[in-house]
mmCIF file of C-alpha atoms and ligand atoms in Angstrom:
data_model
loop_
_atom_site.group_PDB
_atom_site.id
_atom_site.type_symbol
_atom_site.label_atom_id
_atom_site.label_comp_id
_atom_site.label_asym_id
_atom_site.label_seq_id
_atom_site.Cartn_x
_atom_site.Cartn_y
_atom_site.Cartn_z
ATOM 1 C CA MET C 14 -19.796 14.226 -1.002
ATOM 2 C CA PRO C 15 -17.657 10.998 0.137
ATOM 3 C CA LYS C 16 -13.635 11.034 -0.211
ATOM 4 C CA THR C 17 -12.607 8.971 -3.219
ATOM 5 C CA VAL C 18 -9.555 6.885 -2.261
ATOM 6 C CA LEU C 19 -6.972 4.977 -4.701
ATOM 7 C CA ILE C 20 -6.140 1.175 -2.806
ATOM 8 C CA THR C 21 -3.518 -0.066 -4.978
ATOM 9 C CA GLY C 22 -3.228 -4.365 -4.852
ATOM 10 C CA ALA C 23 -7.124 -3.654 -3.237
ATOM 11 C CA SER C 24 -7.711 -7.147 -4.711
ATOM 12 C CA ARG C 25 -6.190 -9.797 -1.827
ATOM 13 C CA GLY C 26 -4.824 -9.871 1.711
ATOM 14 C CA ILE C 27 -3.950 -5.961 3.102
ATOM 15 C CA GLY C 28 -4.926 -4.012 0.555
ATOM 16 C CA ALA C 29 -8.967 -5.783 0.711
ATOM 17 C CA LYS C 30 -8.553 -5.043 3.713
ATOM 18 C CA ILE C 31 -8.041 -1.570 3.386
ATOM 19 C CA ALA C 32 -10.472 -1.484 1.059
ATOM 20 C CA GLU C 33 -13.732 -2.975 3.515
ATOM 21 C CA LEU C 34 -12.647 -0.564 6.218
ATOM 22 C CA PHE C 35 -12.298 2.566 4.144
ATOM 23 C CA ALA C 36 -15.768 1.456 2.251
ATOM 24 C CA GLU C 37 -17.086 0.658 5.813
ATOM 25 C CA LYS C 38 -16.234 4.723 6.616
ATOM 26 C CA GLY C 39 -18.645 6.087 3.405
ATOM 27 C CA TYR C 40 -16.112 6.795 1.058
ATOM 28 C CA ASN C 41 -16.205 6.104 -2.931
ATOM 29 C CA ILE C 42 -13.458 3.133 -3.580
ATOM 30 C CA ALA C 43 -10.951 2.782 -6.231
ATOM 31 C CA LEU C 44 -9.565 -0.530 -6.363
ATOM 32 C CA ASN C 45 -6.598 -0.910 -8.420
ATOM 33 C CA TYR C 46 -5.669 -5.170 -9.178
ATOM 34 C CA ASN C 47 -3.411 -5.774 -11.373
ATOM 35 C CA LYS C 48 -3.395 -10.122 -11.705
ATOM 36 C CA SER C 49 -5.929 -11.893 -9.555
ATOM 37 C CA GLU C 50 -9.815 -9.757 -11.650
ATOM 38 C CA ASN C 51 -11.955 -12.271 -10.121
ATOM 39 C CA ASP C 52 -10.763 -11.754 -6.724
ATOM 40 C CA ALA C 53 -11.608 -7.663 -6.788
ATOM 41 C CA ILE C 54 -14.291 -7.856 -8.881
ATOM 42 C CA SER C 55 -15.504 -9.526 -5.647
ATOM 43 C CA LEU C 56 -14.641 -7.411 -3.175
ATOM 44 C CA CYS C 57 -15.931 -4.321 -5.161
ATOM 45 C CA GLU C 58 -19.296 -6.797 -5.203
ATOM 46 C CA LYS C 59 -18.741 -7.297 -1.074
ATOM 47 C CA ILE C 60 -18.599 -3.458 -1.736
ATOM 48 C CA ASN C 61 -21.088 -2.427 -3.523
ATOM 49 C CA SER C 62 -23.523 -4.544 -1.875
ATOM 50 C CA ARG C 63 -23.350 -4.743 2.010
ATOM 51 C CA LEU C 64 -20.660 -1.372 3.001
ATOM 52 C CA LYS C 65 -21.192 2.132 3.322
ATOM 53 C CA GLY C 66 -18.960 2.803 0.748
ATOM 54 C CA ILE C 67 -19.166 2.994 -3.332
ATOM 55 C CA ALA C 68 -16.234 0.608 -5.361
ATOM 56 C CA HIS C 69 -14.979 0.649 -8.675
ATOM 57 C CA THR C 70 -11.892 -2.263 -10.220
ATOM 58 C CA PHE C 71 -9.053 -0.676 -11.891
ATOM 59 C CA LYS C 72 -6.620 -2.524 -13.775
ATOM 60 C CA ALA C 73 -3.218 -1.240 -13.609
ATOM 61 C CA ASP C 74 0.194 -2.753 -12.960
ATOM 62 C CA VAL C 75 2.099 0.072 -11.204
ATOM 63 C CA SER C 76 5.097 -0.653 -12.328
ATOM 64 C CA ASN C 77 4.039 0.793 -15.346
ATOM 65 C CA TYR C 78 3.639 4.380 -15.613
ATOM 66 C CA GLU C 79 1.505 4.269 -19.106
ATOM 67 C CA ASP C 80 -0.778 2.196 -17.174
ATOM 68 C CA VAL C 81 -0.962 4.691 -14.290
ATOM 69 C CA ARG C 82 -1.848 6.957 -15.742
ATOM 70 C CA ASN C 83 -4.638 5.778 -17.924
ATOM 71 C CA MET C 84 -5.890 4.598 -13.975
ATOM 72 C CA VAL C 85 -5.644 7.706 -12.767
ATOM 73 C CA ASN C 86 -7.764 9.014 -15.614
ATOM 74 C CA ALA C 87 -10.554 6.790 -14.879
ATOM 75 C CA ILE C 88 -10.919 6.985 -11.660
ATOM 76 C CA TYR C 89 -10.916 11.390 -12.396
ATOM 77 C CA LYS C 90 -14.134 10.324 -15.142
ATOM 78 C CA ASN C 91 -14.716 7.561 -12.754
ATOM 79 C CA PHE C 92 -15.186 8.980 -9.302
ATOM 80 C CA GLY C 93 -14.037 12.677 -10.597
ATOM 81 C CA GLY C 94 -11.471 13.149 -8.176
ATOM 82 C CA ILE C 95 -8.449 10.982 -5.835
ATOM 83 C CA ASP C 96 -8.483 12.765 -2.063
ATOM 84 C CA ILE C 97 -6.565 9.546 -0.116
ATOM 85 C CA LEU C 98 -3.382 7.839 -2.101
ATOM 86 C CA VAL C 99 -2.778 4.916 -0.972
ATOM 87 C CA ASN C 100 -0.190 2.373 -2.381
ATOM 88 C CA ASN C 101 0.019 -0.941 -0.940
ATOM 89 C CA ALA C 102 0.986 -3.158 -3.825
ATOM 90 C CA GLY C 103 3.806 -4.982 -3.972
ATOM 91 C CA ILE C 104 5.583 -8.576 -3.931
ATOM 92 C CA SER C 105 8.355 -10.041 -2.070
ATOM 93 C CA GLN C 106 11.001 -12.831 -2.527
ATOM 94 C CA GLN C 107 13.055 -14.883 -0.351
ATOM 95 C CA LEU C 108 16.659 -15.386 -2.114
ATOM 96 C CA LEU C 109 20.401 -15.471 -1.511
ATOM 97 C CA PHE C 110 21.413 -12.304 -3.136
ATOM 98 C CA THR C 111 24.333 -13.944 -5.327
ATOM 99 C CA ASP C 112 21.515 -15.845 -6.769
ATOM 100 C CA ILE C 113 18.953 -11.910 -7.386
ATOM 101 C CA THR C 114 19.384 -11.176 -10.830
ATOM 102 C CA PRO C 115 19.400 -8.193 -12.775
ATOM 103 C CA LYS C 116 15.517 -8.888 -13.802
ATOM 104 C CA MET C 117 14.072 -10.040 -10.444
ATOM 105 C CA TRP C 118 15.867 -6.617 -9.203
ATOM 106 C CA SER C 119 14.599 -4.608 -11.708
ATOM 107 C CA ASP C 120 10.999 -6.507 -11.132
ATOM 108 C CA MET C 121 11.210 -5.685 -7.444
ATOM 109 C CA ILE C 122 12.262 -2.425 -7.615
ATOM 110 C CA GLY C 123 10.112 -2.111 -10.428
ATOM 111 C CA THR C 124 7.119 -2.890 -8.092
ATOM 112 C CA ASN C 125 7.958 -1.679 -4.827
ATOM 113 C CA LEU C 126 9.277 1.532 -5.735
ATOM 114 C CA THR C 127 8.832 2.611 -8.516
ATOM 115 C CA GLY C 128 5.183 1.976 -8.633
ATOM 116 C CA VAL C 129 5.220 4.336 -5.360
ATOM 117 C CA TYR C 130 6.517 7.131 -7.685
ATOM 118 C CA ASN C 131 4.400 6.231 -10.787
ATOM 119 C CA CYS C 132 1.659 6.595 -8.799
ATOM 120 C CA CYS C 133 1.986 9.345 -7.098
ATOM 121 C CA HIS C 134 4.021 11.814 -9.859
ATOM 122 C CA CYS C 135 0.201 10.809 -11.795
ATOM 123 C CA VAL C 136 -2.038 11.426 -8.443
ATOM 124 C CA LEU C 137 0.040 14.610 -6.898
ATOM 125 C CA PRO C 138 -0.804 17.532 -9.343
ATOM 126 C CA LYS C 139 -4.505 17.964 -9.141
ATOM 127 C CA MET C 140 -4.482 17.688 -5.460
ATOM 128 C CA ILE C 141 -1.230 20.266 -5.226
ATOM 129 C CA PHE C 142 -4.271 22.039 -7.500
ATOM 130 C CA ASN C 143 -6.817 21.617 -4.639
ATOM 131 C CA HIS C 144 -4.500 22.070 -2.107
ATOM 132 C CA CYS C 145 -4.984 19.003 0.429
ATOM 133 C CA GLY C 146 -4.464 15.216 -0.444
ATOM 134 C CA CYS C 147 -2.435 12.342 1.699
ATOM 135 C CA ILE C 148 -0.746 9.754 0.969
ATOM 136 C CA ILE C 149 0.061 6.439 2.025
ATOM 137 C CA ASN C 150 2.333 4.310 1.313
ATOM 138 C CA ILE C 151 3.095 0.466 2.846
ATOM 139 C CA ALA C 152 6.969 -0.222 3.513
ATOM 140 C CA SER C 153 8.027 -2.482 5.449
ATOM 141 C CA MET C 154 9.781 -3.466 8.495
ATOM 142 C CA TRP C 155 12.716 -4.426 6.767
ATOM 143 C CA GLY C 156 12.933 -1.633 4.785
ATOM 144 C CA GLU C 157 13.426 -0.479 8.127
ATOM 145 C CA THR C 158 16.453 -3.037 9.424
ATOM 146 C CA GLY C 159 17.061 -5.122 6.189
ATOM 147 C CA GLY C 160 16.138 -8.188 6.251
ATOM 148 C CA SER C 161 19.344 -11.241 5.494
ATOM 149 C CA CYS C 162 17.406 -13.489 1.808
ATOM 150 C CA GLU C 163 15.590 -9.568 1.030
ATOM 151 C CA VAL C 164 17.985 -7.842 -0.338
ATOM 152 C CA HIS C 165 16.174 -6.371 -3.527
ATOM 153 C CA TYR C 166 12.687 -6.041 -0.945
ATOM 154 C CA SER C 167 14.392 -4.044 1.639
ATOM 155 C CA ALA C 168 16.457 -1.719 -0.751
ATOM 156 C CA ALA C 169 12.740 -1.397 -2.565
ATOM 157 C CA LYS C 170 11.186 -0.750 0.910
ATOM 158 C CA ALA C 171 13.590 1.169 2.591
ATOM 159 C CA GLY C 172 13.606 3.768 -0.476
ATOM 160 C CA VAL C 173 9.800 4.164 0.873
ATOM 161 C CA ILE C 174 10.495 5.274 3.373
ATOM 162 C CA GLY C 175 12.964 7.793 1.947
ATOM 163 C CA LEU C 176 9.894 8.670 -0.779
ATOM 164 C CA THR C 177 7.751 9.401 1.781
ATOM 165 C CA LYS C 178 10.171 11.278 4.215
ATOM 166 C CA ALA C 179 10.955 13.227 1.481
ATOM 167 C CA LEU C 180 7.791 14.265 -0.432
ATOM 168 C CA ALA C 181 6.171 14.817 2.848
ATOM 169 C CA LYS C 182 8.799 17.416 3.237
ATOM 170 C CA GLU C 183 8.369 18.905 -0.830
ATOM 171 C CA VAL C 184 4.295 19.084 -0.431
ATOM 172 C CA ALA C 185 3.533 19.351 3.215
ATOM 173 C CA PRO C 186 3.209 23.860 1.967
ATOM 174 C CA SER C 187 0.796 22.571 -0.547
ATOM 175 C CA ASN C 188 -1.774 20.683 2.253
ATOM 176 C CA ILE C 189 -0.993 17.272 1.632
ATOM 177 C CA ARG C 190 0.805 14.586 4.221
ATOM 178 C CA VAL C 191 2.697 11.979 3.058
ATOM 179 C CA ASN C 192 3.233 8.486 5.523
ATOM 180 C CA CYS C 193 4.416 4.789 5.550
ATOM 181 C CA VAL C 194 2.484 2.086 7.422
ATOM 182 C CA SER C 195 5.545 -0.254 8.598
ATOM 183 C CA PRO C 196 3.702 -3.335 8.884
ATOM 184 C CA GLY C 197 5.545 -6.156 10.336
ATOM 185 C CA VAL C 198 4.992 -9.877 9.952
ATOM 186 C CA ILE C 199 1.572 -9.872 8.530
ATOM 187 C CA MET C 200 -0.367 -13.292 7.471
ATOM 188 C CA THR C 201 -1.440 -12.476 3.920
ATOM 189 C CA ASP C 202 -0.525 -15.101 0.872
ATOM 190 C CA MET C 203 2.847 -12.998 0.517
ATOM 191 C CA MET C 204 4.347 -14.995 4.030
ATOM 192 C CA SER C 205 3.020 -18.927 1.887
ATOM 193 C CA GLY C 206 6.696 -19.173 0.982
ATOM 194 C CA PHE C 207 7.833 -19.449 4.765
ATOM 195 C CA SER C 208 7.691 -22.561 6.743
ATOM 196 C CA ASP C 209 5.314 -23.098 10.038
ATOM 197 C CA ASP C 210 8.863 -23.525 11.768
ATOM 198 C CA THR C 211 9.926 -19.757 10.719
ATOM 199 C CA VAL C 212 6.237 -18.529 10.892
ATOM 200 C CA SER C 213 6.279 -19.752 15.046
ATOM 201 C CA GLN C 214 9.939 -18.369 15.303
ATOM 202 C CA LEU C 215 8.669 -15.177 14.148
ATOM 203 C CA LYS C 216 6.231 -15.574 16.997
ATOM 204 C CA GLU C 217 7.777 -16.134 19.480
ATOM 205 C CA GLU C 218 10.595 -13.625 18.121
ATOM 206 C CA THR C 219 8.027 -11.088 18.567
ATOM 207 C CA PRO C 220 6.687 -9.257 22.316
ATOM 208 C CA LEU C 221 2.482 -9.503 21.468
ATOM 209 C CA CYS C 222 3.324 -12.741 21.124
ATOM 210 C CA ARG C 223 0.993 -13.068 17.838
ATOM 211 C CA LEU C 224 1.638 -12.382 14.345
ATOM 212 C CA GLY C 225 -0.181 -9.597 12.556
ATOM 213 C CA THR C 226 -3.605 -9.306 10.593
ATOM 214 C CA VAL C 227 -4.605 -7.425 7.722
ATOM 215 C CA GLU C 228 -6.979 -5.126 9.843
ATOM 216 C CA ASP C 229 -4.040 -4.723 12.476
ATOM 217 C CA VAL C 230 -2.498 -2.481 9.429
ATOM 218 C CA ALA C 231 -5.576 -1.516 7.639
ATOM 219 C CA ASN C 232 -6.459 0.753 11.005
ATOM 220 C CA ALA C 233 -3.006 2.120 10.948
ATOM 221 C CA VAL C 234 -3.576 3.320 6.789
ATOM 222 C CA LEU C 235 -7.300 4.460 8.274
ATOM 223 C CA PHE C 236 -5.972 7.407 11.238
ATOM 224 C CA LEU C 237 -3.414 8.250 8.904
ATOM 225 C CA ALA C 238 -5.830 8.820 6.395
ATOM 226 C CA ASP C 239 -8.144 10.441 8.940
ATOM 227 C CA ASP C 240 -7.702 14.574 8.201
ATOM 228 C CA ARG C 241 -8.929 15.164 12.462
ATOM 229 C CA ALA C 242 -6.928 12.395 14.168
ATOM 230 C CA ALA C 243 -3.851 12.854 12.400
ATOM 231 C CA SER C 244 -3.915 16.111 10.830
ATOM 232 C CA PHE C 245 0.201 17.344 12.327
ATOM 233 C CA ILE C 246 1.649 13.896 11.155
ATOM 234 C CA THR C 247 3.599 14.261 7.943
ATOM 235 C CA GLY C 248 6.714 11.967 7.202
ATOM 236 C CA GLN C 249 6.378 10.185 9.293
ATOM 237 C CA VAL C 250 7.136 6.085 9.225
ATOM 238 C CA LEU C 251 4.319 3.849 11.775
ATOM 239 C CA SER C 252 5.437 1.374 12.605
ATOM 240 C CA VAL C 253 2.951 -2.275 12.841
ATOM 241 C CA ASN C 254 4.523 -4.405 13.760
ATOM 242 C CA GLY C 255 3.914 -5.818 17.106
ATOM 243 C CA GLY C 256 7.118 -4.949 18.352
ATOM 244 C CA ILE C 257 9.220 -7.092 16.998
ATOM 245 C CA LEU C 258 11.382 -4.602 15.283
ATOM 246 C CA ILE C 259 11.528 -1.126 18.297
HETATM 247 P P1 NAP U 10 0.208 -10.160 -1.155
HETATM 248 O O1 NAP U 10 -1.234 -10.589 -0.113
HETATM 249 O O2 NAP U 10 0.491 -11.287 -1.585
HETATM 250 O O3 NAP U 10 -0.693 -9.626 -2.005
HETATM 251 C C1 NAP U 10 -0.010 -8.294 -2.373
HETATM 252 C C2 NAP U 10 -1.117 -7.721 -3.773
HETATM 253 O O4 NAP U 10 -0.596 -6.396 -4.232
HETATM 254 C C3 NAP U 10 -2.333 -8.053 -4.175
HETATM 255 O O5 NAP U 10 -3.397 -7.591 -4.291
HETATM 256 C C4 NAP U 10 -1.822 -7.730 -6.016
HETATM 257 O O6 NAP U 10 -2.543 -7.757 -6.955
HETATM 258 C C5 NAP U 10 -1.091 -6.356 -5.809
HETATM 259 N N1 NAP U 10 0.230 -6.430 -6.788
HETATM 260 C C6 NAP U 10 1.637 -7.037 -6.695
HETATM 261 N N2 NAP U 10 2.215 -6.714 -7.902
HETATM 262 C C7 NAP U 10 1.134 -5.849 -8.606
HETATM 263 C C8 NAP U 10 1.406 -4.884 -9.418
HETATM 264 N N3 NAP U 10 2.096 -5.155 -10.051
HETATM 265 N N4 NAP U 10 0.818 -3.714 -9.551
HETATM 266 C C9 NAP U 10 -0.710 -3.651 -9.065
HETATM 267 N N5 NAP U 10 -0.959 -4.192 -8.046
HETATM 268 C C10 NAP U 10 -0.348 -5.274 -7.714
HETATM 269 O O7 NAP U 10 0.610 -9.529 -0.196
HETATM 270 P P2 NAP U 10 0.700 -8.149 1.120
HETATM 271 O O8 NAP U 10 0.764 -9.095 2.242
HETATM 272 O O9 NAP U 10 -1.343 -8.141 1.533
HETATM 273 O O10 NAP U 10 1.148 -7.081 0.796
HETATM 274 C C11 NAP U 10 0.626 -5.926 0.883
HETATM 275 C C12 NAP U 10 2.538 -4.721 1.118
HETATM 276 O O11 NAP U 10 2.316 -5.203 2.189
HETATM 277 C C13 NAP U 10 2.714 -5.016 0.091
HETATM 278 O O12 NAP U 10 3.281 -3.483 0.360
HETATM 279 C C14 NAP U 10 4.176 -5.471 0.897
HETATM 280 O O13 NAP U 10 5.186 -5.505 0.442
HETATM 281 C C15 NAP U 10 3.664 -5.343 2.165
HETATM 282 N N6 NAP U 10 3.810 -6.067 3.778
HETATM 283 C C16 NAP U 10 3.561 -6.497 4.230
HETATM 284 C C17 NAP U 10 4.264 -7.720 4.859
HETATM 285 C C18 NAP U 10 3.191 -8.931 5.328
HETATM 286 O O14 NAP U 10 4.317 -9.734 6.256
HETATM 287 N N7 NAP U 10 2.313 -9.975 4.665
HETATM 288 C C19 NAP U 10 4.828 -6.483 5.235
HETATM 289 C C20 NAP U 10 5.241 -5.931 5.496
HETATM 290 C C21 NAP U 10 4.837 -5.036 4.024
HETATM 291 P P3 NAP U 10 -2.595 -9.175 -8.042
HETATM 292 O O15 NAP U 10 -3.025 -10.455 -6.922
HETATM 293 O O16 NAP U 10 -4.458 -8.758 -8.425
HETATM 294 O O17 NAP U 10 -1.635 -9.146 -8.968
#
């Protein structure tokens, strides 16, 4: 019986690649999206026509608890369960701390941190009942070190790291592993707000002399999800950053 993985924010970027790699391994794929319906549908069609796994799309705003609860129930009806949860959905924004409005702050925390709480909270009861499960949260190097002009983003991602470590301790006796992947600079739509000069500078600052790809991050997620390869790994932050932060 194939395992089912729920990937939030799977319509584009890193989440879409994570979905493809799991599909290549034959998993059932619950593809969450919020706004990019067409992208999610075409990825779903690609998986179902060309890759081993079976995919379905599920619309939900991860910052909204009711949306997440409905999505999780719909996935249970469709696939019978959720074995692996990948909390990938996220937003970013660059501006001075003094320009961050209360709404910007709550949107950032709502999507990037509360979204992780919402999904974990809705998925965990069945994982605990089954005495089995795996959660992988996508953090960021800015959550490890703090990024100037990204205070709200850094705070949310630092929160994801704290949540991961604490939850890992709490649910380990239920045979559930919880880990983070913490990407460095990965070329996706999220980087479109950065100038070419900034991107070149970030590349120069990276010891491995290149920017990250969606495959780099997705491969790390696949490793952590592997119950044999990563069976003794929980509560950890796996940095995928080319050495830019060591
Ligand atoms: P991206 O290309 O901008 O994609 C973001 C994804 O998140 C989209 O699929 C989007 O879905 C989804 N999303 C956003 N808000 C959502 C919400 N409220 N509910 C459900 N889905 C939502 O970004 P990315 O680079 O792939 O980033 C993926 C993750 O990696 C994020 O958590 C990000 O913080 C983290 N990360 C990225 C980098 C980087 O350099 N790119 C570095 C470190 C960490 P819709 O379009 O359907 O709304």
